[in-house]
C-alpha positions in Angstrom: -0.3 -0.3 -0.4 1.3 3.7 -1.1 2.1 6.4 1.0 -0.5 8.0 -0.3 -3.4 4.9 0.1 -2.1 5.3 3.8 -2.8 8.9 4.1 -6.0 9.3 1.5 -7.8 7.3 4.6 -7.8 10.2 6.9 -9.7 12.4 4.1 -12.7 9.6 4.0 -14.8 11.2 6.7 -14.3 14.5 5.1 -15.7 13.7 1.6 -18.4 12.0 3.2 -19.2 15.6 4.9 -19.0 17.3 2.1 -22.0 15.5 0.1 -23.8 18.2 2.9 -22.8 21.0 -0.6 -25.6 19.0 -2.5 -28.6 19.6 -0.9 -28.5 20.8 2.6 -26.3 24.3 1.8 -29.2 27.1 3.4 -28.9 25.1 6.9 -25.1 24.8 6.6 -25.3 28.7 5.9 -27.8 30.1 8.8 -25.6 27.6 11.4 -22.4 29.8 10.3 -24.0 32.7 10.8 -24.9 31.4 14.7 -21.8 30.7 15.0 -20.4 33.8 13.8 -22.7 36.2 15.7 -22.8 33.8 19.1 -18.8 34.0 18.9 -18.3 37.8 18.6 -22.0 38.8 21.2 -19.2 40.4 23.5 -17.0 42.1 21.2 -17.1 46.2 21.3 -18.8 45.2 17.4 -21.3 42.6 18.1 -22.5 44.6 21.0 -22.9 48.0 19.0 -24.4 46.1 16.9 -27.0 44.0 19.4 -25.3 40.3 18.2 -26.8 39.5 21.8 -30.6 39.7 20.3 -29.6 38.6 17.3 -32.3 35.4 16.1 -32.0 34.7 12.2 -30.6 36.4 9.0 -33.2 39.2 9.8 -32.2 40.0 12.6 -28.6 40.5 10.8 -29.1 42.3 8.1 -30.8 44.8 10.6 -29.1 45.6 13.2 -25.2 45.1 10.8 -24.8 47.5 7.5 -22.8 46.6 4.7 -18.7 47.3 5.1 -15.9 47.8 2.6 -12.9 48.7 4.1 -12.2 52.1 4.9 -16.0 51.8 7.0 -13.4 48.9 9.2 -10.5 50.4 8.8 -10.6 52.0 12.6 -11.3 48.6 14.1 -8.7 47.0 12.3 -5.8 49.7 13.6 -6.7 49.3 16.8 -6.6 45.2 16.3 -3.1 45.5 14.8 -2.3 47.8 18.0 -2.7 45.1 20.3 -6.6 46.5 21.1 -8.5 43.0 21.9 -12.0 42.4 21.5 -12.5 45.0 18.3 -14.1 43.0 15.7 -13.4 39.3 16.8 -13.1 38.1 20.3 -9.0 38.4 21.6 -6.5 39.7 19.8 -5.5 38.4 16.2 -1.5 38.7 15.9 -1.3 37.7 11.9 -2.7 40.2 9.4 -3.0 39.4 5.4 -1.1 42.6 3.3 -3.7 42.9 0.4 -3.7 44.9 -2.4 -3.8 49.1 -1.4 -7.4 51.0 -1.7 -8.5 54.2 -2.7 -6.9 56.0 0.0 -4.3 53.8 1.5 -1.4 52.1 -0.5 -1.7 48.7 1.4 -4.8 47.2 3.7 -4.4 44.4 6.5 -6.8 41.9 6.9 -7.1 40.4 10.3 -6.2 37.0 10.1 -7.8 35.1 13.0 -6.5 31.6 14.6 -9.9 30.4 14.1 -9.9 32.1 11.0 -6.2 30.9 10.0 -7.6 26.7 10.6 -11.1 27.0 10.1 -11.5 29.0 6.6 -7.6 28.8 4.9 -6.1 25.7 6.0 -10.1 23.9 5.8 -9.7 25.3 2.4 -6.1 23.7 2.1 -7.2 20.3 3.7 -10.4 20.0 1.4 -8.3 20.3 -2.5 -6.6 17.6 -1.1 -9.8 15.5 -0.3 -11.5 16.4 -3.0 -8.4 15.5 -5.6 -7.5 12.0 -3.7 -11.6 11.3 -4.5 -11.3 12.5 -7.8 -8.1 10.5 -9.0 -8.0 7.5 -6.7 -4.6 6.5 -8.0 -2.5 9.2 -7.1 0.3 9.0 -5.0 1.1 12.8 -4.0 1.9 11.8 -0.8 4.5 9.7 -2.1 6.5 12.4 -3.2 5.9 16.0 -1.8 5.3 19.3 -2.8 6.0 22.3 -4.2 4.1 25.6 -2.1 4.8 28.4 -3.8 4.4 31.8 -1.0 5.3 35.3 -0.5 7.1 36.5 2.1 6.3 39.0 5.5 6.3 42.9 5.4 7.7 43.2 8.4 8.3 47.5 7.4 4.1 46.7 8.0 4.8 45.3 11.6 3.7 46.8 15.2 4.6 45.6 18.3 1.3 43.5 19.1 1.6 42.2 15.0 2.8 41.1 12.4 1.4 41.5 8.7 3.1 39.4 5.9 1.3 37.7 2.1 -1.3 35.1 3.3 0.7 32.4 1.7 3.4 33.7 4.2 1.2 33.8 6.8 0.2 29.8 6.5 3.6 28.8 5.7 4.6 30.4 9.0 1.9 28.3 11.2 1.7 25.5 9.7 1.9 21.7 11.1 5.7 20.9 11.3 4.8 17.5 9.4 3.8 19.5 7.3 7.2 20.6 5.7 8.4 17.0 5.7 6.4 16.8 1.9 6.5 20.0 0.8 9.7 21.8 -0.6 11.4 24.2 -0.5 12.9 25.2 3.2 11.1 27.6 5.5 13.6 30.0 5.2 13.6 29.8 1.3 10.2 30.1 1.1 9.9 33.8 3.5 12.3 35.6 1.8 11.4 38.7 0.0 13.5 38.9 -2.7 11.9 37.0 -5.2 14.6 37.2 -7.5 17.1 34.8 -4.9 13.7 33.1 -3.8 13.3 32.1 -7.7 16.4 30.5 -8.1 17.2 28.8 -4.8 13.9 27.0 -4.9 14.8 25.9 -7.9 18.1 24.7 -6.6 15.9 23.2 -4.0 13.9 21.6 -5.7 15.2 20.2 -9.4 16.4 17.1 -7.2 13.2 16.1 -5.2 10.2 13.5 -6.3 8.0 17.0 -7.0 4.3 15.3 -7.3 2.1 18.3 -6.3 2.7 22.4 -6.9 0.4 24.7 -5.4 0.6 28.6 -6.0 -0.5 31.6 -8.2 0.4 30.7 -12.0 1.8 33.3 -12.8 4.7 33.6 -10.5 4.8 29.2 -10.5 5.3 29.9 -14.4 8.6 31.9 -13.4 9.7 29.6 -10.8 9.4 26.2 -13.5 10.9 28.3 -16.4 13.7 29.4 -13.9 14.4 25.6 -13.1 14.7 24.8 -17.1 17.2 26.9 -17.8 19.0 25.9 -14.8 18.5 21.8 -15.8 18.6 22.2 -19.7 15.5 20.5 -19.5 12.5 20.8 -21.9 9.6 19.5 -20.2 8.9 19.0 -16.5 8.8 15.4 -16.4 12.0 15.3 -17.5 13.1 16.6 -14.3 9.6 15.6 -11.3 8.4 12.4 -13.3 5.5 11.8 -11.2 4.2 15.4 -11.0 0.3 15.0 -11.1 -1.3 18.1 -10.1 -1.0 22.1 -9.7 -3.4 23.1 -7.6 -3.5 27.4 -8.6 -5.7 30.4 -8.0 -5.2 34.4 -7.6 -5.5 35.6 -10.9 -7.3 33.7 -14.4 -5.6 30.4 -15.4 -6.4 30.7 -19.0 -3.8 32.9 -20.5 -1.4 30.4 -18.9 -2.8 26.9 -19.8 -1.5 26.6 -23.0 2.0 27.8 -21.4 1.7 24.9 -18.9 0.8 22.3 -21.0 4.0 23.0 -23.6 5.7 22.7 -20.4 4.0 19.8 -18.8 3.1 16.7 -21.8 2.2 14.3 -19.5 -1.3 12.9 -19.6 -1.4 12.3 -16.2 -1.5 16.2 -15.5 -3.8 17.7 -13.4 -4.9 20.9 -12.9 -7.4 22.4 -9.9 -8.9 25.8 -9.0 -9.3 27.3 -6.1 -10.6 30.5 -4.8 -8.6 31.6 -1.5 -8.1 35.0 -0.8 -6.7 37.4 1.8 -10.2 38.0 3.4 -10.9 33.7 2.5 -11.0 30.6 1.5 -13.7 30.7 -1.1 -14.1 28.0 -3.6 -13.2 24.9 -4.5 -13.3 23.2 -8.5 -14.6 19.9 -7.9 -15.3 18.4 -11.2 -12.7 18.1 -13.4 -14.7 18.7 -16.2 -16.5 21.9 -14.9 -14.7 24.8 -15.1 -16.9 26.2 -12.1 -15.9 26.1 -7.9 -17.8 24.8 -5.6 -19.0 27.3 -2.7 -17.2 26.1 1.0 -20.3 26.5 3.6 -19.3 25.1 5.9 -16.0 27.2 7.0 -16.3 30.7 9.0 -17.9 32.5 6.4 -21.3 33.6 6.0 -21.7 35.0 2.5 -24.1 37.4 0.5 -24.4 38.9 -2.8 -25.8 42.3 -4.1 -27.3 41.8 -7.4 -25.8 43.4 -10.3 -27.3 45.5 -12.6 -26.6 46.3 -16.0 -25.9 49.9 -15.4 -24.0 49.4 -12.4 -21.3 46.5 -14.1 -20.5 48.9 -17.5 -19.8 51.7 -15.1 -17.7 50.4 -12.8 -19.5 51.5 -9.9 -19.8 49.2 -6.7 -23.2 48.8 -6.1 -22.4 49.4 -2.1 -21.8 53.0 -3.4 -25.4 53.1 -4.5 -26.8 51.4 -2.1 -29.1 50.0 -4.6 -29.6 46.7 -4.0 -30.2 45.4 -1.2 -27.6 42.3 -0.8 -29.5 38.4 -0.4 -28.6 35.6 1.7 -27.6 32.5 -0.4 -30.4 30.4 -0.6 -31.9 33.7 -3.0 -29.8 33.6 -5.6 -29.9 32.8 -9.1 -27.9 31.5 -11.3 -26.7 33.2 -15.1 -26.7 36.4 -12.6 -24.0 38.4 -12.0 -23.2 39.3 -7.6 -21.1 40.9 -6.3 -19.5 39.4 -3.0 -20.7 40.7 0.5 -18.9 38.2 3.8 -18.6 37.6 6.9 -16.1 36.0 8.7 -14.5 34.1 11.5 -11.0 37.0 11.4 -14.1 39.8 12.1 -14.7 40.9 8.6 -18.5 41.4 9.2 -20.6 42.0 5.7 -17.7 43.0 3.9 -17.9 43.9 0.3 -14.6 42.0 -1.2 -14.7 43.5 -4.6 -15.0 40.3 -6.4 -18.1 39.3 -8.5 -19.4 35.9 -9.0 -21.8 33.9 -11.0 -23.6 30.8 -10.3 -23.5 28.3 -12.0 -25.2 25.7 -10.0 -27.6 26.2 -7.2 -27.7 22.7 -5.7 -25.1 22.2 -4.7 -24.4 26.2 -5.0 -21.2 26.4 -7.7 -19.6 29.3 -9.7 -17.6 30.7 -11.6 -15.4 34.7 -10.5 -17.6 36.5 -13.4 -14.9 39.8 -12.5 -14.7 43.1 -10.0 -17.4 45.4 -9.4 -14.6 48.2 -10.9 -12.6 47.8 -14.0 -9.5 46.4 -12.8 -5.6 44.5 -13.7 -5.2 41.7 -12.3 -4.0 38.8 -14.5 -0.4 39.0 -12.9 -1.8 39.3 -8.9 -0.9 43.0 -9.3 -4.6 44.5 -9.1 -4.7 47.4 -10.3 -7.9 49.8 -10.0 -8.6 53.1 -12.1 -7.7 54.9 -9.1 -4.1 53.5 -9.7 -4.4 54.1 -13.1 -5.9 57.9 -12.8 -3.0 59.1 -10.1 -0.3 57.6 -12.2 -0.9 59.2 -15.2 -2.2 62.6 -13.2 1.4 62.9 -12.2 3.4 61.5 -15.2 0.9 64.6 -17.1 2.0 66.9 -14.8 5.6 66.5 -14.9 5.7 66.4 -18.4 2.7 68.9 -19.8 1.8 65.9 -21.4 -2.7 66.1 -21.4 -4.6 63.0 -21.7 -7.6 62.3 -23.6 -8.7 58.8 -23.1 -7.1 56.2 -22.6 -7.1 52.0 -21.9 -4.7 49.4 -20.6 -4.9 45.7 -20.7 -2.1 42.8 -19.9 -0.4 41.1 -22.4 0.0 37.8 -20.7 3.7 36.1 -21.0 6.0 34.6 -23.7 7.5 31.5 -23.5 10.5 33.3 -22.3 8.2 34.2 -19.0 7.9 37.7 -19.9 4.7 40.0 -19.4 3.2 43.4 -18.9 0.6 46.5 -19.3 -0.1 47.8 -22.7 -1.0 51.3 -22.4 -3.0 52.6 -25.6 -3.2 56.3 -24.9 -4.5 59.4 -27.1 -3.1 62.7 -26.3 -4.4 66.0 -26.1 -0.9 66.8 -26.1 1.9 64.4 -26.1 4.8 64.7 -24.1 7.8 65.4 -25.3 9.7 62.9 -24.2 7.3 58.9 -24.1 10.0 57.3 -22.2 10.7 59.5 -19.8 6.1 59.5 -19.3 6.3 56.1 -19.0 8.5 55.5 -16.3 6.6 58.1 -14.0 3.9 56.5 -14.8 5.5 53.5 -14.4 7.3 54.3 -11.0 3.8 56.3 -9.7 2.2 53.7 -9.3 4.4 51.3 -7.9 4.5 53.8 -5.2 0.2 53.9 -4.7 0.0 49.8 -5.2 2.3 47.5 -3.1 0.9 44.8 -4.8 2.0 46.3 -8.5 5.2 47.7 -7.1 5.9 43.4 -5.8 5.0 42.1 -9.4 7.5 45.0 -10.9 10.1 44.4 -8.5 13.6 44.0 -10.4 11.3 43.1 -13.6 10.9 39.4 -12.3 7.8 38.6 -13.9 6.0 42.1 -15.2 8.5 44.3 -17.6 8.3 47.8 -17.2 4.7 49.2 -19.3 4.7 49.6 -22.9 2.5 53.4 -24.0 1.3 53.0 -27.8 0.2 56.4 -29.0 -3.3 56.1 -30.3 -4.3 58.1 -33.0 -6.5 61.1 -32.8 -9.9 60.0 -32.3 -9.5 56.4 -31.8 -11.2 56.1 -29.3 -14.2 58.2 -30.7 -14.7 56.0 -33.9 -14.4 52.9 -31.6 -17.4 53.9 -29.5 -19.4 55.4 -32.7 -18.6 52.0 -34.2 -20.2 49.9 -31.2 -23.6 52.2 -30.8 -22.1 54.4 -28.1 -20.6 57.2 -29.6 -22.1 60.0 -26.7 -24.2 59.5 -23.9 -23.1 58.0 -20.5 -21.2 55.4 -22.6 -17.3 54.6 -21.4 -14.9 53.1 -22.9 -13.3 51.0 -20.2 -10.3 52.0 -18.2 -8.8 48.9 -17.3 -9.5 45.4 -18.3 -8.3 41.4 -17.5 -9.0 40.7 -21.0 -7.3 42.1 -24.2 -10.5 42.4 -25.9 -11.2 45.8 -26.0 -7.3 47.0 -26.4 -7.4 44.9 -29.4 -10.1 45.9 -30.8 -8.7 49.6 -31.1 -5.3 48.3 -32.1 -7.6 47.3 -34.6 -9.1 50.5 -35.8 -5.3 52.2 -35.1 -4.4 50.8 -38.6 
């Protein structure tokens, strides 16, 4: 009997429990809400919002407002200073650094001990449980797993709290037994210099029997490309003959799938998407033939969903700003409609707008796809660049060079065979800068100053290369809108997009 067959027995009971997601979604979610409210009733937030007399969902929504990060920031800052019983019982030591809001370069998401184990680690365990259920001949535990994570952000640490990328927090707190079946070494995994980290991971892992890899597709591809260069091999299975699965998340996998299939030609290779964010672990692809994910309903996360009408989606305006419509519980959602996700968690986030939009493909069980963000954005490589960042960056570059902009849009250029990528900006100038390269450098540097995730991805040009600016001919954007019957009125050019559809149409019209 293989080690995987022995270890796999540990997951059998959980595999059976997951069957409750088929018909018992509403009951699971109501139980989660009751647990969250009762656990936090003696916190400052719980007392302020009448958790003591909250008996169900209707009471909960009448007592608790929908929140953005800005509306919880004051409480979170106090928690980071060491105050206890603010949003969640006790003191919260760890904070996951995430992309900035319109007012801050970074935001800090509390990660409580309960949230760490019953949300984040639970998602990792369930990913393995589902994979083993779907692949009974797996030998993944007969080798090691390459887990690619981030680093601590010690410059953000305070006396009573620590900050890091979520992946670094998970590695730092992981059960020591897991280190027996993973690479690289913990010290390497937590390095902040990705250029150094990438080479050390490749060196440490190339002679190991790696059977499974986990991480963000863009960063993982960079590591694997480095290892291919070191070994002189063409295909990954020449280095790791028993590689069988990639657990991926963080950014859309579609732009990278072809490159992975060229790198890994083994017919035994599997890909499994997960939806894990700083705020929680929300979904797992439970069927290899279905690109949608199973919504995880019995962690410490209670879900609500704001229906998005066509007006709010097209304009890129968060519906919370409009205050209509109101969130609905999970058991009221319909398939085929876009919703902005709102969560309450055992980390102290209450009716918190995460910023992602989802579309349900099934309600029995509840399965979904990530359909976008509540605002236009680029997150092709984990940089989470939002329109507010773009506007501030362009304003700074114009101020420094005397340039004036009429219209613009931007989109990613996905990685080539050498794992290189960049942002491509198409800009129509009313008054062009004298030196376009200087303008591009100023824009790039300003974006790094105001967005820590973009700054991290641009570090030493490892994965994200300097941005590219293409000067649009005069009236290009108006011609594009006219061609689409949207010239004038409230119609706008999408400023940022995660796909290249818009920019490719404009470039075709440019010729």
